[in-house]
XYZ file of N, CA and C in Angstrom:
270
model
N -3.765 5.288 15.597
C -3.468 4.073 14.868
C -3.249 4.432 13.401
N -2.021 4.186 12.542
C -1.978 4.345 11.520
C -2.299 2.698 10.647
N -2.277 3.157 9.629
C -3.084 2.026 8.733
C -2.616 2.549 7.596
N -1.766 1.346 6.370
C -1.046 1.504 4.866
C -2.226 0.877 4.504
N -3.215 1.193 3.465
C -3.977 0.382 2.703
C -3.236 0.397 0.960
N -3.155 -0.411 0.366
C -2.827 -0.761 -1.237
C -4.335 -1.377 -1.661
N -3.782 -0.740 -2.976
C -4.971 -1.880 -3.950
C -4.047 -1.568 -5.650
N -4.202 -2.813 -6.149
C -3.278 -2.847 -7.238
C -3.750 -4.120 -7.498
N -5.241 -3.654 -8.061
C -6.219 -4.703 -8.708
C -6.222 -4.037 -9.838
N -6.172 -2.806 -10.318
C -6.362 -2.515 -11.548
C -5.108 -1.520 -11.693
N -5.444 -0.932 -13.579
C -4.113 -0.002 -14.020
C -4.089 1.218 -13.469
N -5.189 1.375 -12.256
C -4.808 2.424 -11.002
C -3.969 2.249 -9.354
N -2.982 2.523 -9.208
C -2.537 2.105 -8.363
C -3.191 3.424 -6.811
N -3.300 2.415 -6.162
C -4.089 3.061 -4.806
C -3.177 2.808 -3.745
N -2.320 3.908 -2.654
C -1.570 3.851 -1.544
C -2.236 4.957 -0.565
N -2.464 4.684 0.332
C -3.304 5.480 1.306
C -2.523 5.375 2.658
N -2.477 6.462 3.746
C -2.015 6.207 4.957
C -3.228 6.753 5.852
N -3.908 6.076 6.998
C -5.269 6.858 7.485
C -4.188 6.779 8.945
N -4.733 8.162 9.537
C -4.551 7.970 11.046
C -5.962 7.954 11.650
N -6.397 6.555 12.243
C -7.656 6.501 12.403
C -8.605 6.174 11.490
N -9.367 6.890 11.344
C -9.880 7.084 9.934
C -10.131 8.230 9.204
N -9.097 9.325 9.248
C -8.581 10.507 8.788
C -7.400 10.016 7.478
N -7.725 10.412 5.816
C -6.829 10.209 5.643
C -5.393 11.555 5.449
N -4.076 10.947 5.824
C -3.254 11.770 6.357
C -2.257 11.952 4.725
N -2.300 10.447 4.072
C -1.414 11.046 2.981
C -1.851 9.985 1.685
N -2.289 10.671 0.442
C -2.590 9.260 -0.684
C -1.774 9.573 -2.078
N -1.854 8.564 -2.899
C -1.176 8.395 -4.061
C -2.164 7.911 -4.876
N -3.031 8.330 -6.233
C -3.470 7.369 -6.773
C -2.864 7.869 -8.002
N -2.398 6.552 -8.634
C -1.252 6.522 -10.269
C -1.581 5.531 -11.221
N -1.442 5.650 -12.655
C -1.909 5.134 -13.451
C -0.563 4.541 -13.909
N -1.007 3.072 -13.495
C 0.547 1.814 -13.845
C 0.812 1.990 -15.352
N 1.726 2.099 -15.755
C 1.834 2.284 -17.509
C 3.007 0.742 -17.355
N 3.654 0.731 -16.712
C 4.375 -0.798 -16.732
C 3.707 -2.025 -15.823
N 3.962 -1.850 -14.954
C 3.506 -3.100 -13.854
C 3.569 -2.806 -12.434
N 2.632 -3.138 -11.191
C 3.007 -2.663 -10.283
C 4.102 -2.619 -9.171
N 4.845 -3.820 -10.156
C 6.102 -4.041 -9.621
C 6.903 -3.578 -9.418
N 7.095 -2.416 -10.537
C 8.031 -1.294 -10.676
C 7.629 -0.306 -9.651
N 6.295 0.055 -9.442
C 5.857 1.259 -8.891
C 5.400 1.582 -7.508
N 4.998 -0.386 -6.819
C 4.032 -0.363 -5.484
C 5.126 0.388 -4.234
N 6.303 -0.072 -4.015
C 6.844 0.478 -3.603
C 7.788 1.420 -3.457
N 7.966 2.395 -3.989
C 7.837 3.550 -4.267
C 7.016 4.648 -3.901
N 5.695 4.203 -4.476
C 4.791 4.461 -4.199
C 4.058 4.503 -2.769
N 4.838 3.466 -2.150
C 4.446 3.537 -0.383
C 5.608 4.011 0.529
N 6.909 4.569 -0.277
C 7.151 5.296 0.657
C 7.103 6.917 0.315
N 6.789 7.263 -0.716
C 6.032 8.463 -1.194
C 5.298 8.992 -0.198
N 4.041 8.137 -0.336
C 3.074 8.189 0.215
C 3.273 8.200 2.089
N 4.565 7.348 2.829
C 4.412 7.661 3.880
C 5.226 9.087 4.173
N 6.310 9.350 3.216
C 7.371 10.665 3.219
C 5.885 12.197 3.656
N 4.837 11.895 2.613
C 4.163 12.658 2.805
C 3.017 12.813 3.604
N 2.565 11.971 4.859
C 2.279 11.419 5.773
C 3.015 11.418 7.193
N 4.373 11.797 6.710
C 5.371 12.167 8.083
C 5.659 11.014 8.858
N 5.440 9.846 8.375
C 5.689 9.012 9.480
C 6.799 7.606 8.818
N 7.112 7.156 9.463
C 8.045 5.994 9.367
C 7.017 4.740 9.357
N 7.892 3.459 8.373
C 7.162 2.698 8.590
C 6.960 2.051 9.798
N 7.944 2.148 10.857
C 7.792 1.395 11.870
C 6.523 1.952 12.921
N 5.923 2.846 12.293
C 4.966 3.574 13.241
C 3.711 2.903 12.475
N 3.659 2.307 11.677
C 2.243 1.576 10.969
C 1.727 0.602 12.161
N 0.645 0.846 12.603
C 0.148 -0.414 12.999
C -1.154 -1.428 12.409
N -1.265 -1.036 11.266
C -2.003 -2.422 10.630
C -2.004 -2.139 9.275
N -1.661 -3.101 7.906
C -1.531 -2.879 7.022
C -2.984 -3.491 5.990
N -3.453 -3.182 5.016
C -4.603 -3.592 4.172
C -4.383 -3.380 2.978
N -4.486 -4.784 1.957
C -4.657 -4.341 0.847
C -6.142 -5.604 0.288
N -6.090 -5.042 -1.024
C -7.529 -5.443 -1.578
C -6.939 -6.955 -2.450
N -8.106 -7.593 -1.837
C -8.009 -9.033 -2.395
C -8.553 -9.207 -3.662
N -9.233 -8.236 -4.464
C -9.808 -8.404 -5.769
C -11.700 -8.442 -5.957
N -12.030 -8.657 -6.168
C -11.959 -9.335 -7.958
C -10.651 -7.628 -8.662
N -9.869 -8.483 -9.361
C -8.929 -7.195 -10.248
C -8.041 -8.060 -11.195
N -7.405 -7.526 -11.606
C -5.930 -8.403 -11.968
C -5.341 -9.262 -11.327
N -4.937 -10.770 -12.152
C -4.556 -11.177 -11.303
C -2.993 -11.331 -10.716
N -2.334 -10.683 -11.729
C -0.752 -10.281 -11.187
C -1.009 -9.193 -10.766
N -1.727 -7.957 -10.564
C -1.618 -6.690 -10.076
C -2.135 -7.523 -8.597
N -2.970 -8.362 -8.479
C -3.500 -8.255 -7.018
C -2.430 -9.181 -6.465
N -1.542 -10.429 -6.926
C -0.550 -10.883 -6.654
C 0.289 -10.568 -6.076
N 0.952 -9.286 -6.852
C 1.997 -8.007 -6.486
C 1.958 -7.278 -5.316
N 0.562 -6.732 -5.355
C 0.248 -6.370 -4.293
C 0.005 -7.053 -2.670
N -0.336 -8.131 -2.987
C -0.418 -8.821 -1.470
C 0.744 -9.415 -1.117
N 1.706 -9.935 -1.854
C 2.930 -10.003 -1.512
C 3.624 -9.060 -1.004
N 3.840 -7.867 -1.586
C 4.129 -6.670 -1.368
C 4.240 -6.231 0.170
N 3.048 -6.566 0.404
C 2.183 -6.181 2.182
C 2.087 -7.521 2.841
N 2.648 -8.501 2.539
C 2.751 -9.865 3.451
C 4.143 -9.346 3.720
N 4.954 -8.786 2.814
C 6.283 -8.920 2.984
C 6.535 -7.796 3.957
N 6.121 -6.533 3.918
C 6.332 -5.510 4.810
C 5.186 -6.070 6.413
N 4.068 -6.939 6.136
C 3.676 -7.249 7.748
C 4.598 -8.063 8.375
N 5.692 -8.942 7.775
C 6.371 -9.532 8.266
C 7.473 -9.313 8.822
N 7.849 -8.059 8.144
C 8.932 -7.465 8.321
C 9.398 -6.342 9.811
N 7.414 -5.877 9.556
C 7.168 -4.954 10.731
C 6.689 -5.660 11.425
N 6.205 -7.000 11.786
C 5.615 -7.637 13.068
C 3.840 -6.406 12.811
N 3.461 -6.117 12.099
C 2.043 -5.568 12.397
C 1.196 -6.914 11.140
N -0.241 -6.482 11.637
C -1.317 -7.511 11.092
C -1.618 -6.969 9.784
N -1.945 -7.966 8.841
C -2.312 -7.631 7.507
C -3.771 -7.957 7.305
């Protein structure tokens, strides 16, 4: 089972890929603009180096906060928009 977790509650941006609960590939980056520019990017980085496609994700997670509240905005949109896209659970 693979699993995308985000968190982009603070001016650290967090992209993780676990197979299981092994993690297989991470990113952590310090936002100097916004995570708007960077979240995705940043998640396909992170799956390029992980080897896998997104269509092989089967459950996505990101962090609801307490953080920023446009960084945590960004971010859950971000991953509503790709669970919707992939049919997997957020």
């Amino acid at each position: 089972m693979y699993t995308l977790a985000v968190d982009s509650s603070t001016s650290l941006s967090s992209v993780v890929v676990l197979e299981n609960s092994t993690v297989r590939a991470q990113l952590i980056q310090t936002v100097h603009t916004t995570h708007s520019d960077c979240l995705m990017p940043a998640i396909e980085t992170v799956l390029q180096c992980a080897g896998i496609d997104r269509e092989e994700l089967d459950q996505l997670v990101v962090c609801r906060g307490p953080g920023s509240f446009s960084g945590l905005r960004i971010g859950i949109a971000a991953m509503n928009g790709l669970a919707m896209a992939l049919k997997v659970p957020l």
